[in-house]
Amino acid sequence: MTTALNIKESILDKNSEFNIKRFTLGGIKIERPIKVLNVNNITLKTYEEQKRGLEKYTLFYEVSSTLQESTVNAILDETENGNITRLFKYKRWASPLILTYTLSFNPLRPQILDGLKDLSGFLSYYYAYSSIALLVPNIKVKKSIPVKKDPETGKVKYRPIKIANLDDYIKYVDWSVEKLDSKNNKPIFVPVSLKFGMRDLAKLAEHYLKKEYFNIWIDFESGLPSPQNIGKIRQFLEVFRENERLEDIVVYTTNLNREFESSPQLTLTPGTDPVTTLTGANFVGGNKGKGVPGDNLPKPEKPGELLEYKARLFDPDTYYYLHPKLINDPTLQEILLIKEYNIMLNTLRINVELINQAEYFLENQEIQPYAEQKQMLKEYREGELLKALFSPIKRGFKTKSTKPSELPKVNLLSFLPKKEG
């Protein structure tokens, strides 16, 4: 079965889930954790303009989307190739491209589709569009539905409902892997929903261990690497650790909310991406904001622009995102307001920080002292993230290799997109 990657070297941290795995994906050698550039909101024109600056540090690109049942149905009914490509949000120019989809419905209990029979057609399209890896679409196992509107404030109250239980989830994943693995030469990643509780996550890990599904993608669904989710990830990985298979695991995370907290009043907001590598991520995908019902914040004046408080710059020295008013460069302030440039610039800066994480780890064989230097990790809720990330873990086996190899020493990029006019 073509599901696993050939891990040539696995170096595990003794006191956290941070690790370095060395393997090849799509002909590209992976030597460290990677920040993937999400291109949902990036155009070919802007990409071509900045291609030279991107290529050195950006190895992979990502498209992510939550698919309604009606969208999948439209894909299956569509006859025009261009429309199918548009519905998949596929971007041919972004290569190598990783496609991550979340289903907002249970394919085993559909309302429109003919169950897994119809989903088979969707997966056939998905296989054709995927270039280097296949990520079994996640199921949004819970969703919120509106139940009541406050007549005075206009705010809507929501309540969660369960879409899929663990048995449905496992049945769907096994069926999808079987379909995708037919005449397949691409690694397959299986999903993990953090909406499951601890017991279900342990059962899911036991099933994946039994089936030897070692490529994992964790869908945060606009969530955070909070202490609770850090605990859930640790619980999931513990099953593989106890069975001495943790060194075979490769983890792809995506759909994180970019910041733990964000509001117009905050000049510094705590970033999430560099935290996920400390939870075991080998790939850090794109960010996905969380809509707030009843939010009356103003909208940007121009399409493609960000509100000022959203146009922040990641600071790798602290792990905070800086409000533009803290940046003493009017040109850079203007550029950060442009969504495409903001995404590219922050992705590059995060990638440089992931290189620095890996370099420190390889030189010192631990990551905790490095993380403890970061102002955000020390300050956020009185250091609760550090406490969650670095709880001692009992190690029952040795890694394949502890001999470090050199990574390039990289200073922060002074990446500045070209301005028109």
XYZ file of C-alpha atoms in Angstrom:
421
model
C 0.000 0.000 0.000
C 1.430 3.395 -1.028
C 0.608 5.362 2.097
C 3.873 5.813 3.973
C 6.873 7.999 3.278
C 10.353 6.534 3.468
C 11.808 8.253 6.533
C 15.587 8.186 6.194
C 16.293 9.827 9.530
C 14.162 10.718 12.538
C 15.412 12.933 15.368
C 12.972 13.365 18.256
C 13.150 15.953 21.009
C 13.418 14.457 24.478
C 10.963 16.851 26.123
C 8.390 17.864 23.500
C 6.869 16.638 20.248
C 9.309 18.721 18.166
C 11.170 16.570 15.668
C 13.102 16.578 12.454
C 12.295 13.947 9.849
C 14.388 13.554 6.729
C 12.624 12.198 3.675
C 11.771 13.048 0.088
C 8.377 14.293 -1.082
C 7.725 14.908 -4.758
C 11.448 14.778 -5.469
C 12.149 17.474 -2.858
C 14.388 16.655 0.094
C 12.861 17.604 3.433
C 15.422 18.455 6.120
C 13.331 20.465 8.593
C 9.780 21.619 9.389
C 8.277 23.582 6.483
C 5.801 26.467 6.359
C 3.620 25.916 3.283
C 2.408 28.952 1.324
C -1.379 28.991 1.041
C -2.307 30.473 -2.348
C -6.074 30.746 -1.899
C -5.801 34.541 -2.073
C -2.746 34.894 -4.302
C -2.925 35.560 -8.042
C -0.613 34.358 -10.788
C 0.412 37.960 -11.503
C 1.579 38.561 -7.937
C 3.240 35.152 -7.751
C 5.242 35.791 -10.930
C 6.252 39.194 -9.587
C 7.639 37.699 -6.370
C 8.684 34.265 -7.642
C 12.411 34.842 -7.231
C 12.046 35.823 -3.577
C 9.648 32.981 -2.825
C 11.440 30.012 -4.355
C 14.405 29.891 -1.974
C 12.305 29.384 1.152
C 8.924 28.209 -0.145
C 9.030 24.553 -1.158
C 5.310 23.753 -1.286
C 2.035 25.526 -1.993
C -1.415 24.814 -0.605
C -5.047 25.314 -1.526
C -7.559 24.741 1.256
C -11.335 24.802 1.259
C -14.375 23.682 3.229
C -16.746 21.939 0.826
C -20.503 21.915 1.227
C -22.433 18.914 -0.022
C -23.950 21.141 -2.713
C -20.450 22.030 -3.977
C -19.435 18.380 -4.311
C -22.736 17.739 -6.077
C -22.033 20.623 -8.474
C -18.569 19.213 -9.225
C -20.082 15.841 -10.128
C -22.720 17.432 -12.385
C -20.333 19.851 -14.112
C -19.204 19.095 -17.671
C -16.921 22.082 -18.360
C -13.310 21.475 -17.350
C -12.725 25.100 -16.425
C -15.672 25.120 -14.046
C -14.505 21.908 -12.360
C -11.066 23.455 -11.857
C -12.668 26.576 -10.384
C -14.814 24.575 -7.960
C -11.705 22.732 -6.761
C -9.937 26.118 -6.414
C -7.017 24.497 -8.211
C -4.119 26.732 -9.308
C -1.971 25.150 -11.981
C 0.840 27.673 -11.636
C 1.431 26.833 -7.957
C 3.638 23.753 -8.009
C 4.093 21.514 -6.151
C 0.567 22.024 -4.850
C -1.047 20.298 -1.865
C -4.862 20.230 -1.784
C -6.569 20.139 1.615
C -10.348 19.886 1.810
C -12.760 19.676 4.719
C -16.227 18.220 4.152
C -18.976 20.032 6.039
C -21.203 16.959 5.757
C -21.084 13.256 6.554
C -20.635 11.375 3.244
C -22.083 8.239 4.862
C -25.313 10.084 5.699
C -25.794 12.565 2.855
C -28.856 14.624 2.009
C -28.095 15.239 -1.685
C -25.367 12.831 -2.789
C -25.665 9.099 -3.266
C -23.298 8.361 -0.382
C -19.830 6.973 -0.994
C -20.775 6.033 -4.539
C -20.879 9.709 -5.504
C -17.853 10.564 -3.407
C -15.862 8.090 -5.492
C -16.214 10.430 -8.467
C -15.062 13.388 -6.398
C -11.957 11.486 -5.251
C -11.156 10.562 -8.858
C -11.068 14.261 -9.720
C -9.072 14.973 -6.560
C -6.454 12.371 -7.500
C -6.045 13.952 -10.928
C -5.517 17.431 -9.475
C -3.066 16.307 -6.765
C 0.573 16.350 -7.795
C 2.706 15.066 -4.909
C 0.483 13.902 -2.030
C -3.088 12.822 -1.358
C -4.790 14.190 1.752
C -8.016 12.325 2.501
C -10.559 15.134 3.027
C -11.395 15.684 6.666
C -14.989 15.556 7.913
C -16.164 18.450 10.038
C -17.519 16.138 12.729
C -19.309 18.992 14.500
C -20.843 22.219 13.298
C -22.736 25.110 14.861
C -26.290 25.948 13.873
C -28.193 29.152 14.716
C -30.872 28.666 17.353
C -31.811 32.118 18.624
C -31.346 35.786 17.786
C -31.249 38.450 20.474
C -33.817 41.087 19.390
C -31.908 43.888 21.130
C -28.307 43.208 20.087
C -28.978 41.260 16.907
C -26.435 38.637 17.976
C -27.245 35.049 17.052
C -26.760 32.191 19.488
C -25.415 28.932 18.121
C -25.337 25.377 19.374
C -23.068 22.543 18.206
C -24.457 19.421 16.552
C -22.599 16.214 15.714
C -22.262 15.376 12.025
C -20.224 12.178 12.244
C -19.258 9.785 15.031
C -15.946 7.945 15.256
C -17.263 4.778 13.578
C -18.465 6.776 10.565
C -15.176 8.664 10.448
C -13.048 5.503 10.449
C -15.239 3.782 7.871
C -15.008 6.830 5.603
C -11.211 7.143 5.972
C -10.582 3.448 5.249
C -12.850 3.567 2.214
C -11.132 6.745 0.928
C -7.636 5.302 1.377
C -8.661 2.190 -0.544
C -10.069 4.293 -3.394
C -7.109 6.666 -3.576
C -4.508 3.914 -3.318
C -5.702 2.130 -6.451
C -2.915 2.411 -9.059
C -1.330 5.078 -6.895
C 2.263 6.308 -6.557
C 1.647 9.208 -4.150
C 1.853 9.202 -0.340
C -1.533 9.337 1.385
C -2.195 11.439 4.477
C -5.150 10.553 6.702
C -7.080 13.223 8.623
C -7.382 13.863 12.338
C -10.218 16.013 13.654
C -9.449 17.742 16.940
C -13.199 17.976 17.535
C -13.068 14.415 18.881
C -12.583 13.842 22.595
C -9.549 12.195 24.173
C -10.946 8.645 24.159
C -11.995 8.820 20.521
C -8.627 10.274 19.492
C -6.834 7.389 21.210
C -9.105 4.903 19.413
C -8.490 6.668 16.106
C -4.726 6.490 16.676
C -4.967 2.776 17.506
C -6.846 2.170 14.256
C -4.328 4.179 12.220
C -1.488 2.266 13.895
C -3.114 -1.055 13.034
C -3.615 0.020 9.405
C -0.098 1.521 9.303
C -1.345 4.970 8.355
C 1.720 6.989 9.329
C 1.161 10.174 7.306
C -1.188 12.341 9.362
C -2.840 15.652 8.608
C -4.367 17.576 11.488
C -7.180 19.939 10.547
C -7.460 22.706 13.144
C -10.701 23.962 11.508
C -9.915 27.601 12.395
C -8.853 26.503 15.875
C -5.681 27.076 17.870
C -2.739 25.091 19.238
C -4.252 25.730 22.654
C -3.240 23.744 25.754
C -6.340 21.597 25.178
C -5.441 20.843 21.553
C -1.780 20.352 22.475
C -2.991 17.720 24.941
C -5.153 16.062 22.295
C -2.272 15.879 19.826
C -0.004 14.430 22.503
C -2.653 11.829 23.377
C -2.931 10.853 19.709
C 0.846 10.587 19.221
C 1.287 8.706 22.491
C -0.245 5.591 20.914
C 2.501 5.536 18.278
C 5.179 6.340 20.853
C 4.153 3.437 23.081
C 4.370 1.112 20.078
C 7.754 2.500 18.985
C 6.404 3.875 15.693
C 6.575 7.610 16.403
C 9.704 7.890 14.285
C 7.605 6.833 11.258
C 5.007 9.586 11.693
C 4.900 12.673 9.437
C 2.459 15.399 10.496
C 0.849 18.057 8.276
C -1.179 20.748 10.062
C -3.392 23.364 8.470
C -6.370 25.717 8.906
C -5.033 27.310 12.080
C -6.289 30.659 13.208
C -3.230 32.853 12.663
C -3.295 34.426 16.130
C -4.361 33.264 19.585
C -6.007 36.650 20.140
C -6.719 39.496 17.741
C -8.502 42.812 18.140
C -8.023 46.413 16.968
C -6.933 47.399 20.486
C -3.941 45.018 20.640
C -0.601 46.209 19.277
C 0.943 42.751 19.790
C -0.970 39.558 19.021
C 0.379 36.044 19.756
C 1.133 33.945 16.660
C 0.269 30.261 16.269
C 2.336 28.884 13.371
C 5.742 28.506 15.069
C 4.017 26.837 18.027
C 2.694 23.957 15.905
C 6.170 22.618 15.160
C 6.571 22.217 18.924
C 3.458 19.992 18.840
C 5.047 17.718 16.222
C 4.193 19.343 12.876
C 6.566 18.679 9.976
C 4.465 20.810 7.630
C 2.618 23.955 8.718
C -0.121 24.824 6.236
C -2.202 27.939 5.724
C -4.242 29.962 8.164
C -8.001 30.215 8.369
C -9.784 32.900 10.355
C -12.838 32.248 12.437
C -15.960 34.250 11.698
C -17.637 35.888 14.650
C -21.459 36.084 14.538
C -22.677 39.625 15.081
C -19.255 41.134 14.366
C -19.792 44.748 13.323
C -16.183 45.621 12.520
C -15.727 47.840 9.440
C -14.761 46.339 6.099
C -11.653 47.274 4.097
C -12.152 50.187 1.719
C -10.670 48.359 -1.289
C -10.983 44.721 -2.435
C -7.879 42.711 -1.604
C -6.936 44.971 1.285
C -6.897 44.157 4.986
C -8.162 46.099 7.954
C -5.199 47.820 9.573
C -5.248 45.644 12.684
C -5.194 42.515 10.474
C -2.251 43.783 8.401
C 0.322 42.617 10.923
C 3.920 41.515 10.525
C 5.239 38.358 12.189
C 8.196 38.974 14.494
C 10.299 35.795 14.835
C 12.236 37.194 17.788
C 9.107 37.292 19.962
C 6.437 35.187 18.116
C 4.129 38.192 18.224
C 2.426 39.770 15.227
C 3.145 43.508 15.174
C 0.463 46.099 14.489
C 1.488 48.246 11.479
C 1.689 51.347 13.680
C 4.707 49.751 15.410
C 6.570 49.559 12.089
C 8.583 52.683 11.281
C 8.427 52.210 7.529
C 5.488 53.814 5.658
C 6.163 51.771 2.511
C 6.106 48.502 4.425
C 2.951 49.605 6.243
C 1.220 50.110 2.885
C 2.406 46.766 1.572
C 1.171 44.896 4.643
C -2.343 46.170 3.936
C -2.361 44.223 0.650
C -3.563 40.727 1.513
C -1.471 38.847 -1.055
C 1.766 40.507 0.003
C 0.932 40.153 3.690
C 0.484 36.386 3.314
C 3.678 35.940 1.289
C 5.832 38.117 3.521
C 4.682 36.472 6.749
C 5.057 32.982 5.257
C 8.656 33.756 4.340
C 9.428 35.136 7.790
C 7.886 32.081 9.480
C 9.888 29.759 7.228
C 13.101 31.499 8.245
C 12.136 31.031 11.894
C 11.489 27.318 11.311
C 14.992 27.075 9.871
C 16.317 28.754 13.006
C 14.344 26.333 15.206
C 15.808 23.358 13.356
C 19.332 24.776 13.428
C 19.201 25.308 17.189
C 17.747 21.847 17.749
C 20.401 20.105 15.674
C 23.199 21.962 17.436
C 21.845 21.467 20.962
C 19.708 18.306 20.732
C 16.860 20.116 22.512
C 14.445 22.933 21.679
C 13.074 24.042 25.059
C 15.764 26.657 25.894
C 15.207 28.236 22.472
C 11.428 28.374 22.924
C 11.791 29.843 26.403
C 13.544 32.871 24.879
C 10.405 33.853 22.953
C 8.545 36.689 24.639
C 5.101 35.541 23.523
C 5.528 32.028 24.903
C 6.652 33.444 28.244
C 3.891 36.043 28.487
C 0.774 34.475 26.946
C -1.505 33.574 29.840
C 1.463 33.473 32.190
C 3.357 30.852 30.213
C 0.583 28.263 29.894
C 1.751 27.256 26.402
C 5.273 26.483 27.612
C 3.835 24.349 30.391
C 1.669 22.426 27.913
C 4.361 22.043 25.260
C 7.199 20.869 27.460
C 5.656 18.466 29.922
C 8.248 15.680 30.307
C 7.601 12.679 28.087
C 8.821 9.180 28.881
C 10.988 7.932 26.025
C 11.058 4.170 25.638
C 13.280 3.886 22.560
C 16.139 5.507 20.680
C 15.863 7.534 17.509
C 17.263 6.207 14.251
C 20.010 8.823 14.316
C 21.105 11.705 16.486
C 23.909 12.923 14.251
C 23.003 16.435 13.086
C 23.685 17.775 9.629
C 24.178 21.441 8.910
C 21.346 23.714 7.842
C 21.944 27.158 6.327
C 22.258 30.076 8.722
C 19.577 32.518 7.610
C 18.960 36.079 8.702
C 15.494 37.634 8.569
C 14.353 38.504 5.076
C 13.829 42.133 4.170
C 11.197 41.033 1.675
C 9.509 44.025 0.073
C 7.058 43.528 -2.822
C 7.225 45.843 -5.796
C 4.696 48.648 -5.882
C 2.860 49.640 -9.025
C 2.792 53.189 -10.281
